[in-house]
XYZ file of N, CA and C in Angstrom:
696
model
N -0.650 17.003 -14.536
C -0.358 15.579 -14.480
C -1.290 14.836 -13.533
N -2.229 15.514 -12.925
C -3.170 14.847 -12.019
C -4.594 15.170 -12.421
N -5.548 14.301 -12.215
C -5.303 12.913 -11.824
C -4.919 12.060 -13.021
N -4.404 10.861 -12.738
C -4.079 9.935 -13.821
C -5.332 9.144 -14.196
N -5.195 8.294 -15.171
C -6.319 7.446 -15.578
C -6.654 6.404 -14.520
N -5.773 6.259 -13.524
C -5.992 5.279 -12.454
C -6.621 5.900 -11.212
N -6.884 7.185 -11.252
C -7.503 7.902 -10.130
C -8.876 7.320 -9.819
N -9.203 7.240 -8.527
C -10.545 6.786 -8.164
C -10.981 7.410 -6.848
N -12.289 7.577 -6.711
C -12.890 8.035 -5.460
C -13.193 6.800 -4.628
N -12.726 6.792 -3.386
C -12.845 5.615 -2.527
C -13.817 5.829 -1.376
N -14.680 6.836 -1.499
C -15.694 7.094 -0.473
C -17.064 7.184 -1.136
N -18.099 6.999 -0.334
C -19.466 7.061 -0.844
C -19.848 8.497 -1.204
N -20.822 8.654 -2.082
C -21.229 9.985 -2.541
C -21.826 10.831 -1.427
N -22.361 10.194 -0.387
C -22.967 10.950 0.711
C -22.018 11.140 1.887
N -20.747 10.813 1.700
C -19.762 11.022 2.767
C -19.617 12.510 3.040
N -19.458 12.879 4.306
C -19.290 14.290 4.667
C -17.920 14.827 4.269
N -17.003 13.937 3.933
C -15.703 14.322 3.397
C -15.498 13.652 2.050
N -14.262 13.309 1.744
C -13.959 12.642 0.472
C -12.624 11.920 0.598
N -12.575 10.718 0.073
C -11.363 9.905 0.085
C -11.046 9.551 -1.360
N -9.869 9.981 -1.845
C -9.479 9.692 -3.222
C -8.109 9.026 -3.246
N -7.884 8.261 -4.310
C -6.632 7.541 -4.478
C -6.142 7.687 -5.914
N -4.831 7.571 -6.075
C -4.248 7.482 -7.407
C -3.039 6.559 -7.318
N -2.690 5.927 -8.430
C -1.657 4.905 -8.439
C -0.657 5.143 -9.566
N 0.572 4.650 -9.362
C 1.610 4.697 -10.393
C 1.804 6.119 -10.926
N 1.735 7.082 -10.035
C 1.834 8.477 -10.461
C 3.238 8.846 -10.919
N 4.251 8.097 -10.480
C 5.626 8.414 -10.857
C 5.838 8.329 -12.367
N 4.998 7.546 -13.043
C 5.155 7.367 -14.484
C 4.857 8.643 -15.263
N 4.108 9.558 -14.659
C 3.717 10.788 -15.348
C 4.072 12.056 -14.592
N 4.533 11.925 -13.359
C 4.809 13.091 -12.525
C 6.293 13.115 -12.169
N 7.006 14.085 -12.697
C 8.459 14.133 -12.517
C 8.860 14.374 -11.068
N 8.011 15.068 -10.303
C 8.330 15.330 -8.898
C 8.276 14.047 -8.077
N 7.259 13.238 -8.317
C 7.161 11.962 -7.609
C 8.306 11.039 -8.021
N 8.620 11.024 -9.305
C 9.721 10.193 -9.786
C 11.037 10.613 -9.143
N 11.258 11.920 -9.050
C 12.486 12.416 -8.434
C 12.576 11.986 -6.977
N 11.468 12.066 -6.249
C 11.477 11.650 -4.849
C 11.826 10.166 -4.730
N 11.225 9.343 -5.561
C 11.461 7.904 -5.483
C 12.920 7.575 -5.780
N 13.500 8.252 -6.756
C 14.874 7.965 -7.156
C 15.915 8.607 -6.245
N 15.611 9.766 -5.654
C 16.640 10.521 -4.944
C 16.498 10.519 -3.429
N 15.346 10.157 -2.898
C 15.187 10.103 -1.443
C 15.880 8.852 -0.905
N 16.083 8.772 0.420
C 16.709 7.574 1.009
C 15.789 6.363 1.069
N 14.540 6.478 0.629
C 13.571 5.398 0.832
C 14.039 4.067 0.251
N 14.532 4.072 -0.972
C 14.928 2.814 -1.601
C 16.062 2.147 -0.833
N 17.027 2.937 -0.377
C 18.140 2.373 0.395
C 17.656 1.823 1.726
N 16.787 2.565 2.393
C 16.237 2.102 3.668
C 15.448 0.813 3.459
N 14.661 0.764 2.392
C 13.898 -0.448 2.096
C 14.825 -1.638 1.897
N 15.913 -1.437 1.162
C 16.857 -2.523 0.940
C 17.432 -3.061 2.230
N 17.761 -2.163 3.154
C 18.304 -2.587 4.445
C 17.252 -3.311 5.271
N 16.031 -2.787 5.286
C 14.967 -3.427 6.061
C 14.616 -4.805 5.496
N 14.628 -4.925 4.182
C 14.297 -6.202 3.540
C 15.466 -7.180 3.572
N 16.655 -6.683 3.943
C 17.889 -7.474 3.877
C 18.070 -8.022 2.463
N 17.940 -7.113 1.512
C 17.988 -7.446 0.095
C 19.173 -6.749 -0.562
N 19.649 -7.310 -1.666
C 20.747 -6.677 -2.398
C 20.252 -5.579 -3.327
N 18.919 -5.534 -3.530
C 18.332 -4.496 -4.374
C 17.036 -3.979 -3.761
N 16.643 -2.796 -4.200
C 15.289 -2.284 -3.966
C 14.692 -1.974 -5.332
N 13.662 -2.723 -5.682
C 12.992 -2.543 -6.960
C 11.656 -1.837 -6.710
N 11.394 -0.756 -7.425
C 10.116 -0.067 -7.278
C 8.984 -0.965 -7.756
N 7.957 -1.095 -6.941
C 6.743 -1.798 -7.375
C 5.726 -0.779 -7.867
N 5.272 0.091 -6.986
C 4.411 1.188 -7.428
C 4.281 2.218 -6.320
N 3.749 3.368 -6.665
C 3.413 4.373 -5.660
C 1.899 4.477 -5.559
N 1.449 5.125 -4.487
C 0.015 5.176 -4.183
C -0.245 6.490 -3.459
N -1.073 7.321 -4.028
C -1.446 8.604 -3.432
C -2.803 8.451 -2.752
N -2.888 8.865 -1.473
C -4.133 8.733 -0.710
C -4.454 10.059 -0.041
N -5.649 10.582 -0.288
C -6.058 11.858 0.300
C -7.427 11.698 0.958
N -7.472 11.970 2.265
C -8.750 12.033 2.979
C -8.984 13.483 3.379
N -10.084 14.048 2.905
C -10.414 15.424 3.240
C -10.958 15.501 4.672
N -11.146 16.720 5.153
C -11.665 16.933 6.504
C -13.009 16.217 6.676
N -13.181 15.579 7.823
C -14.447 14.939 8.196
C -14.869 13.847 7.209
N -13.891 13.075 6.744
C -14.193 11.919 5.903
C -14.568 10.742 6.790
N -15.719 10.170 6.543
C -16.178 9.051 7.360
C -15.666 7.705 6.837
N -15.328 7.633 5.566
C -14.868 6.378 4.971
C -13.593 5.890 5.647
N -13.648 4.683 6.164
C -12.468 4.095 6.774
C -11.624 3.413 5.706
N -10.397 3.090 6.063
C -9.583 2.161 5.292
C -9.657 0.842 6.041
N -10.442 -0.116 5.568
C -10.643 -1.353 6.331
C -9.329 -2.094 6.576
N -9.307 -2.899 7.616
C -8.131 -3.725 7.883
C -7.872 -4.627 6.680
N -6.619 -4.663 6.244
C -6.258 -5.454 5.072
C -4.756 -5.654 5.021
N -4.320 -6.525 4.137
C -2.921 -6.660 3.750
C -2.786 -6.130 2.324
N -1.595 -5.676 1.958
C -1.399 -5.186 0.592
C -1.135 -6.310 -0.413
N -0.334 -7.285 -0.026
C 0.174 -8.244 -1.011
C -0.904 -9.073 -1.711
N -2.003 -9.471 -1.049
C -3.017 -10.245 -1.770
C -3.686 -9.500 -2.931
N -3.547 -8.185 -2.985
C -4.108 -7.418 -4.105
C -3.176 -7.435 -5.324
N -1.973 -7.999 -5.169
C -0.921 -7.822 -6.160
C -0.691 -9.067 -7.018
N 0.305 -8.946 -7.908
C 0.679 -10.035 -8.814
C 2.078 -10.537 -8.493
N 2.389 -10.632 -7.211
C 3.733 -10.999 -6.774
C 3.675 -12.065 -5.684
N 4.763 -12.854 -5.619
C 4.966 -13.824 -4.545
C 6.375 -13.607 -4.009
N 6.526 -13.731 -2.691
C 7.819 -13.552 -2.065
C 7.671 -12.879 -0.722
N 8.791 -12.732 -0.025
C 8.730 -12.213 1.343
C 9.441 -10.883 1.531
N 10.363 -10.534 0.642
C 11.147 -9.310 0.836
C 10.396 -8.114 0.231
N 9.551 -7.513 1.047
C 8.732 -6.381 0.604
C 8.815 -5.255 1.621
N 8.579 -4.037 1.151
C 8.593 -2.880 2.050
C 7.703 -1.779 1.480
N 6.762 -1.337 2.291
C 5.898 -0.207 1.943
C 6.229 0.974 2.841
N 6.234 2.162 2.264
C 6.390 3.395 3.043
C 5.092 4.187 2.997
N 4.681 4.696 4.147
C 3.497 5.551 4.286
C 4.011 6.909 4.737
N 3.907 7.909 3.855
C 4.599 9.186 4.050
C 3.581 10.322 4.067
N 3.170 10.792 5.246
C 2.204 11.892 5.300
C 2.884 13.235 5.054
N 2.202 14.114 4.348
C 2.714 15.473 4.149
C 1.901 16.487 4.953
N 0.951 15.987 5.739
C 0.175 16.804 6.675
C 0.290 16.174 8.059
N 0.091 16.962 9.127
C 0.021 16.352 10.461
C -1.120 15.335 10.514
N -0.873 14.212 11.156
C -1.868 13.144 11.268
C -2.079 12.828 12.743
N -3.328 12.882 13.187
C -3.631 12.588 14.589
C -3.537 11.092 14.853
N -3.423 10.741 16.125
C -3.420 9.311 16.475
C -4.727 8.657 16.043
N -5.825 9.390 16.083
C -7.124 8.838 15.685
C -7.135 8.472 14.204
N -6.576 9.338 13.368
C -6.690 9.172 11.913
C -5.502 8.464 11.281
N -4.532 8.087 12.083
C -3.308 7.519 11.530
C -3.517 6.099 11.029
N -2.540 5.596 10.296
C -2.550 4.201 9.877
C -2.163 3.337 11.072
N -2.953 2.299 11.315
C -2.700 1.395 12.433
C -2.296 0.024 11.911
N -1.582 -0.717 12.751
C -1.044 -2.019 12.360
C -1.288 -3.049 13.455
N -1.389 -4.315 13.040
C -1.352 -5.427 13.978
C 0.105 -5.865 14.053
N 0.752 -5.537 15.162
C 2.191 -5.768 15.289
C 2.538 -7.239 15.055
N 3.519 -7.475 14.189
C 4.013 -8.823 13.940
C 3.138 -9.689 13.068
N 2.046 -9.157 12.535
C 1.108 -10.001 11.778
C 1.711 -10.534 10.481
N 2.749 -9.893 9.979
C 3.373 -10.371 8.742
C 4.193 -11.635 8.957
N 4.611 -11.871 10.199
C 5.519 -12.993 10.456
C 4.830 -14.348 10.327
N 3.516 -14.364 10.402
C 2.789 -15.633 10.336
C 2.689 -16.174 8.914
N 2.908 -15.320 7.919
C 2.848 -15.758 6.531
C 1.448 -16.023 6.017
N 0.436 -15.621 6.771
C -0.950 -15.869 6.358
C -1.390 -14.826 5.330
N -2.181 -15.277 4.356
C -2.791 -14.389 3.372
C -4.283 -14.315 3.667
N -4.777 -13.095 3.815
C -6.192 -12.892 4.089
C -6.915 -12.411 2.833
N -8.203 -12.665 2.796
C -9.027 -12.355 1.627
C -9.039 -10.850 1.334
N -8.589 -10.432 0.151
C -8.672 -9.009 -0.209
C -10.076 -8.656 -0.694
N -10.594 -7.539 -0.208
C -11.933 -7.102 -0.595
C -11.913 -5.610 -0.920
N -12.906 -5.174 -1.697
C -13.019 -3.748 -1.996
C -13.322 -2.986 -0.714
N -12.816 -1.768 -0.630
C -12.933 -0.996 0.604
C -14.359 -0.530 0.882
N -15.100 -0.188 -0.162
C -16.418 0.413 0.066
C -17.531 -0.605 0.268
N -17.470 -1.732 -0.454
C -18.594 -2.673 -0.363
C -18.182 -4.117 -0.108
N -16.908 -4.329 0.226
C -16.404 -5.651 0.644
C -16.580 -6.738 -0.412
N -16.533 -6.366 -1.684
C -16.625 -7.364 -2.744
C -15.309 -8.128 -2.890
N -15.422 -9.393 -3.295
C -14.243 -10.208 -3.587
C -13.956 -10.111 -5.086
N -13.156 -9.133 -5.477
C -12.853 -8.917 -6.891
C -11.541 -9.574 -7.293
N -10.870 -10.182 -6.331
C -9.563 -10.755 -6.607
C -9.638 -12.270 -6.435
N -9.122 -12.814 -5.386
C -9.234 -14.258 -5.175
C -10.706 -14.663 -5.047
N -11.085 -15.821 -5.598
C -12.486 -16.257 -5.502
C -12.926 -16.442 -4.051
N -14.199 -16.240 -3.816
C -14.757 -16.404 -2.475
C -14.354 -17.760 -1.890
N -13.934 -17.721 -0.632
C -13.630 -18.947 0.083
C -12.238 -19.496 -0.115
N -11.427 -18.870 -0.970
C -10.100 -19.420 -1.245
C -9.033 -18.914 -0.285
N -9.304 -17.831 0.421
C -8.372 -17.321 1.419
C -9.110 -17.090 2.729
N -8.351 -17.077 3.801
C -8.895 -16.846 5.133
C -9.473 -15.435 5.239
N -10.603 -15.303 5.908
C -11.201 -13.989 6.116
C -10.490 -13.248 7.255
N -10.392 -11.943 7.118
C -9.809 -11.120 8.180
C -10.754 -11.125 9.379
N -10.241 -11.340 10.578
C -11.120 -11.303 11.754
C -11.681 -9.905 11.977
N -12.736 -9.808 12.769
C -13.356 -8.512 13.063
C -12.510 -7.789 14.107
N -11.486 -7.120 13.621
C -10.527 -6.470 14.516
C -11.164 -5.306 15.257
N -11.964 -4.505 14.561
C -12.562 -3.328 15.194
C -13.471 -3.701 16.355
N -14.153 -4.814 16.251
C -15.065 -5.236 17.320
C -14.319 -5.854 18.497
N -13.034 -6.141 18.294
C -12.244 -6.790 19.347
C -10.862 -6.158 19.447
N -10.810 -4.833 19.434
C -9.524 -4.143 19.391
C -8.597 -4.542 20.535
N -9.150 -4.804 21.704
C -8.310 -5.154 22.852
C -7.651 -6.519 22.698
N -8.131 -7.315 21.767
C -7.592 -8.664 21.588
C -6.398 -8.694 20.639
N -6.072 -7.560 20.033
C -4.997 -7.510 19.049
C -3.940 -6.479 19.453
N -2.666 -6.742 19.122
C -1.597 -5.784 19.426
C -1.574 -4.644 18.404
N -2.521 -3.724 18.534
C -2.652 -2.616 17.589
C -1.665 -1.511 17.944
N -0.916 -1.058 16.951
C 0.019 0.048 17.154
C -0.244 1.132 16.117
N 0.105 2.364 16.470
C -0.056 3.502 15.570
C 0.476 4.741 16.258
N 0.740 5.776 15.494
C 1.377 6.968 16.036
C 0.777 8.233 15.426
N 0.722 9.295 16.193
C 0.472 10.609 15.604
C 1.738 10.998 14.846
N 1.564 11.661 13.708
C 2.688 11.904 12.815
C 2.736 13.355 12.370
N 3.932 13.795 12.034
C 4.165 15.117 11.472
C 4.844 14.959 10.115
N 4.734 15.969 9.242
C 5.467 15.901 7.974
C 6.948 15.626 8.224
N 7.498 14.699 7.504
C 8.866 14.244 7.737
C 8.919 12.883 8.389
N 7.837 12.498 9.085
C 7.745 11.149 9.639
C 7.390 10.163 8.529
N 7.905 8.954 8.657
C 7.653 7.907 7.671
C 7.431 6.590 8.410
N 6.457 5.813 7.964
C 6.238 4.469 8.499
C 6.609 3.462 7.420
N 7.392 2.449 7.793
C 7.746 1.366 6.881
C 7.130 0.074 7.398
N 6.569 -0.723 6.485
C 5.947 -1.969 6.924
C 5.953 -3.007 5.808
N 5.806 -4.260 6.208
C 5.786 -5.399 5.289
C 4.431 -5.475 4.599
N 4.405 -5.972 3.364
C 3.158 -6.001 2.601
C 2.158 -7.051 3.084
N 2.561 -7.905 4.035
C 1.614 -8.836 4.655
C 1.159 -8.369 6.033
N 1.609 -7.211 6.468
C 1.170 -6.677 7.753
C -0.275 -6.205 7.651
N -1.113 -6.655 8.568
C -2.492 -6.167 8.623
C -2.489 -4.715 9.069
N -3.196 -3.861 8.319
C -3.232 -2.444 8.661
C -4.554 -1.839 8.200
N -4.889 -0.691 8.759
C -6.124 0.004 8.415
C -6.123 1.383 9.041
N -7.133 2.180 8.717
C -7.207 3.545 9.252
C -8.656 3.981 9.352
N -8.922 4.806 10.352
C -10.249 5.389 10.489
C -10.365 6.607 9.571
N -11.498 7.271 9.634
C -11.687 8.491 8.857
C -10.946 9.658 9.493
N -11.254 10.861 9.042
C -10.653 12.060 9.623
C -11.684 12.785 10.474
N -11.197 13.512 11.461
C -12.082 14.220 12.379
C -12.382 15.627 11.872
N -13.447 16.215 12.393
C -13.864 17.553 11.981
C -12.795 18.586 12.313
N -12.118 18.397 13.444
C -11.197 19.426 13.929
C -9.760 19.227 13.453
N -9.553 18.400 12.426
C -8.208 18.272 11.865
C -8.266 18.491 10.357
N -7.121 18.810 9.779
C -7.078 19.119 8.361
C -7.111 17.877 7.493
N -6.949 18.087 6.199
C -6.926 16.972 5.253
C -5.708 16.105 5.527
N -5.795 14.851 5.143
C -4.711 13.903 5.355
C -4.211 13.427 4.002
N -3.100 14.030 3.561
C -2.497 13.662 2.284
C -1.300 12.749 2.546
N -1.281 11.626 1.857
C -0.228 10.634 2.074
C 0.302 10.151 0.729
N 1.626 10.040 0.645
C 2.280 9.438 -0.515
C 2.883 8.122 -0.048
N 2.522 7.039 -0.701
C 3.022 5.721 -0.333
C 3.867 5.169 -1.472
N 4.999 4.558 -1.120
C 5.891 3.971 -2.120
C 6.208 2.542 -1.696
N 6.178 1.616 -2.654
C 6.343 0.203 -2.335
C 7.501 -0.405 -3.120
N 8.329 -1.141 -2.385
C 9.539 -1.716 -2.966
C 9.555 -3.234 -2.825
N 10.261 -3.881 -3.767
C 10.427 -5.327 -3.786
C 11.899 -5.677 -3.662
N 12.179 -6.808 -3.000
C 13.547 -7.266 -2.826
C 13.895 -8.446 -3.714
N 14.992 -9.117 -3.349
C 15.567 -10.174 -4.187
C 14.603 -11.307 -4.525
N 13.780 -11.724 -3.559
C 13.034 -12.972 -3.747
C 11.650 -12.790 -4.372
N 11.298 -11.586 -4.769
C 9.954 -11.359 -5.316
C 9.864 -11.845 -6.759
N 8.820 -12.626 -7.027
C 8.616 -13.221 -8.345
C 7.245 -12.838 -8.890
N 7.135 -12.905 -10.202
C 5.872 -12.604 -10.872
C 4.881 -13.745 -10.662
N 3.692 -13.400 -10.235
C 2.616 -14.371 -10.051
C 1.390 -13.861 -10.805
N 1.280 -14.170 -12.096
C 0.177 -13.632 -12.903
C -1.184 -14.007 -12.322
N -2.105 -13.077 -12.391
C -3.464 -13.313 -11.901
C -4.427 -13.330 -13.087
N -5.548 -13.990 -12.897
C -6.580 -14.018 -13.934
C -7.565 -12.876 -13.753
N -7.308 -12.011 -12.775
C -8.151 -10.855 -12.512
C -7.286 -9.597 -12.537
N -7.910 -8.447 -12.549
C -7.180 -7.177 -12.534
C -6.707 -6.894 -11.117
N -5.402 -6.767 -10.956
C -4.852 -6.450 -9.643
C -5.102 -4.977 -9.324
N -4.760 -4.580 -8.117
C -4.902 -3.174 -7.710
C -3.566 -2.673 -7.163
N -2.841 -1.838 -7.964
C -3.223 -1.311 -9.273
C -3.141 -2.383 -10.364
N -3.707 -2.053 -11.499
C -3.836 -2.996 -12.602
C -2.534 -3.073 -13.404
N -1.973 -4.281 -13.499
C -0.782 -4.511 -14.314
C -1.070 -5.506 -15.437
N -2.340 -5.659 -15.807
C -2.712 -6.680 -16.789
C -2.076 -6.448 -18.157
N -1.689 -5.213 -18.458
C -1.109 -4.927 -19.770
C 0.279 -5.527 -19.941
N 0.921 -5.927 -18.848
C 2.266 -6.501 -18.964
C 2.317 -7.948 -18.478
N 1.158 -8.561 -18.281
C 1.118 -9.936 -17.765
C 1.928 -10.889 -18.629
N 1.858 -10.729 -19.944
C 2.556 -11.637 -20.855
C 4.025 -11.271 -21.044
N 4.450 -10.160 -20.473
C 5.817 -9.693 -20.691
C 6.803 -10.202 -19.643
N 6.293 -10.794 -18.556
C 7.144 -11.380 -17.524
C 6.681 -12.816 -17.304
N 7.593 -13.762 -17.393
C 7.212 -15.160 -17.227
C 6.771 -15.440 -15.790
N 5.815 -16.340 -15.597
C 5.423 -16.727 -14.240
C 6.625 -17.274 -13.470
N 6.795 -16.797 -12.246
C 7.908 -17.241 -11.426
C 9.212 -16.523 -11.691
N 9.219 -15.618 -12.668
C 10.431 -14.871 -12.996
C 10.540 -13.622 -12.129
N 11.743 -13.088 -12.058
C 11.957 -11.821 -11.367
C 11.135 -10.720 -12.032
N 10.777 -9.712 -11.261
C 9.971 -8.603 -11.789
C 10.848 -7.625 -12.574
N 11.609 -8.175 -13.500
C 12.559 -7.381 -14.279
C 11.844 -6.792 -15.491
N 11.458 -5.521 -15.356
C 10.653 -4.856 -16.387
C 10.795 -3.354 -16.169
N 10.751 -2.548 -17.232
C 10.855 -1.091 -17.060
C 9.806 -0.507 -16.115
N 8.680 -1.178 -15.967
C 7.644 -0.705 -15.045
C 8.114 -0.806 -13.592
N 9.099 -1.696 -13.341
C 9.565 -1.956 -11.984
C 11.087 -1.779 -11.909
N 11.567 -0.553 -12.031
C 13.012 -0.323 -12.082
C 13.700 -0.577 -10.742
N 14.944 -1.026 -10.812
C 15.768 -1.135 -9.610
C 16.255 0.265 -9.254
N 15.932 0.716 -8.055
C 16.284 2.073 -7.623
C 17.572 2.083 -6.811
N 17.836 0.976 -6.115
C 19.003 0.926 -5.222
C 19.626 -0.456 -5.273
N 20.968 -0.488 -5.209
C 21.708 -1.744 -5.092
C 22.622 -1.660 -3.880
N 22.843 -2.794 -3.237
C 23.624 -2.815 -2.001
C 25.050 -2.335 -2.212
N 25.565 -2.451 -3.419
C 26.935 -2.026 -3.701
C 27.074 -0.516 -3.769
N 25.913 0.200 -3.826
C 25.966 1.652 -3.965
C 26.341 2.320 -2.650
């Protein structure tokens, strides 16, 4: 069942390691589907979002091999998507030990401002989504790390990070003296999330169902099942 047709290499060919991604794997992998439906993640997301439901948006598999130099640039998740609203929750779930150096880092509280920053491709910073100049550019966080409230943790299998889809986050590569970094990410939507069709291919791509959900309507579609309800 791996890789899917959505699999992609996210590192340069001359990288000393390798960074790969896959999306929407639950649609073809029964183990991932079982985890999404049976783990506490959906219920926890509902409580964190203060929502009456947790609706699956998509999953995201991320693997950085040993000594991968490719970073995950600072970004927000939501500008890459076809949704509008505030009740969102992403889980970052490592299945390998993750050092503080290689972990996912966040700008604490950055989601509360409601700002949308320009989404760009990770490898070459192309604007493949919103047109150039239509959204605010992300500041140079790496060059001014002391100026931002950056948080992050070393992690062990069983640890989980939950964050809002407008939270600025990013990650460095992996070090020579640590193992591969395999992460399963699952993203949930709450009550107020609405369909916002785009004229470009989102990441992941949902263009095949653009006409099946009205603009401004709830994301009520088999692709986005409700996993948890508050009454449960």
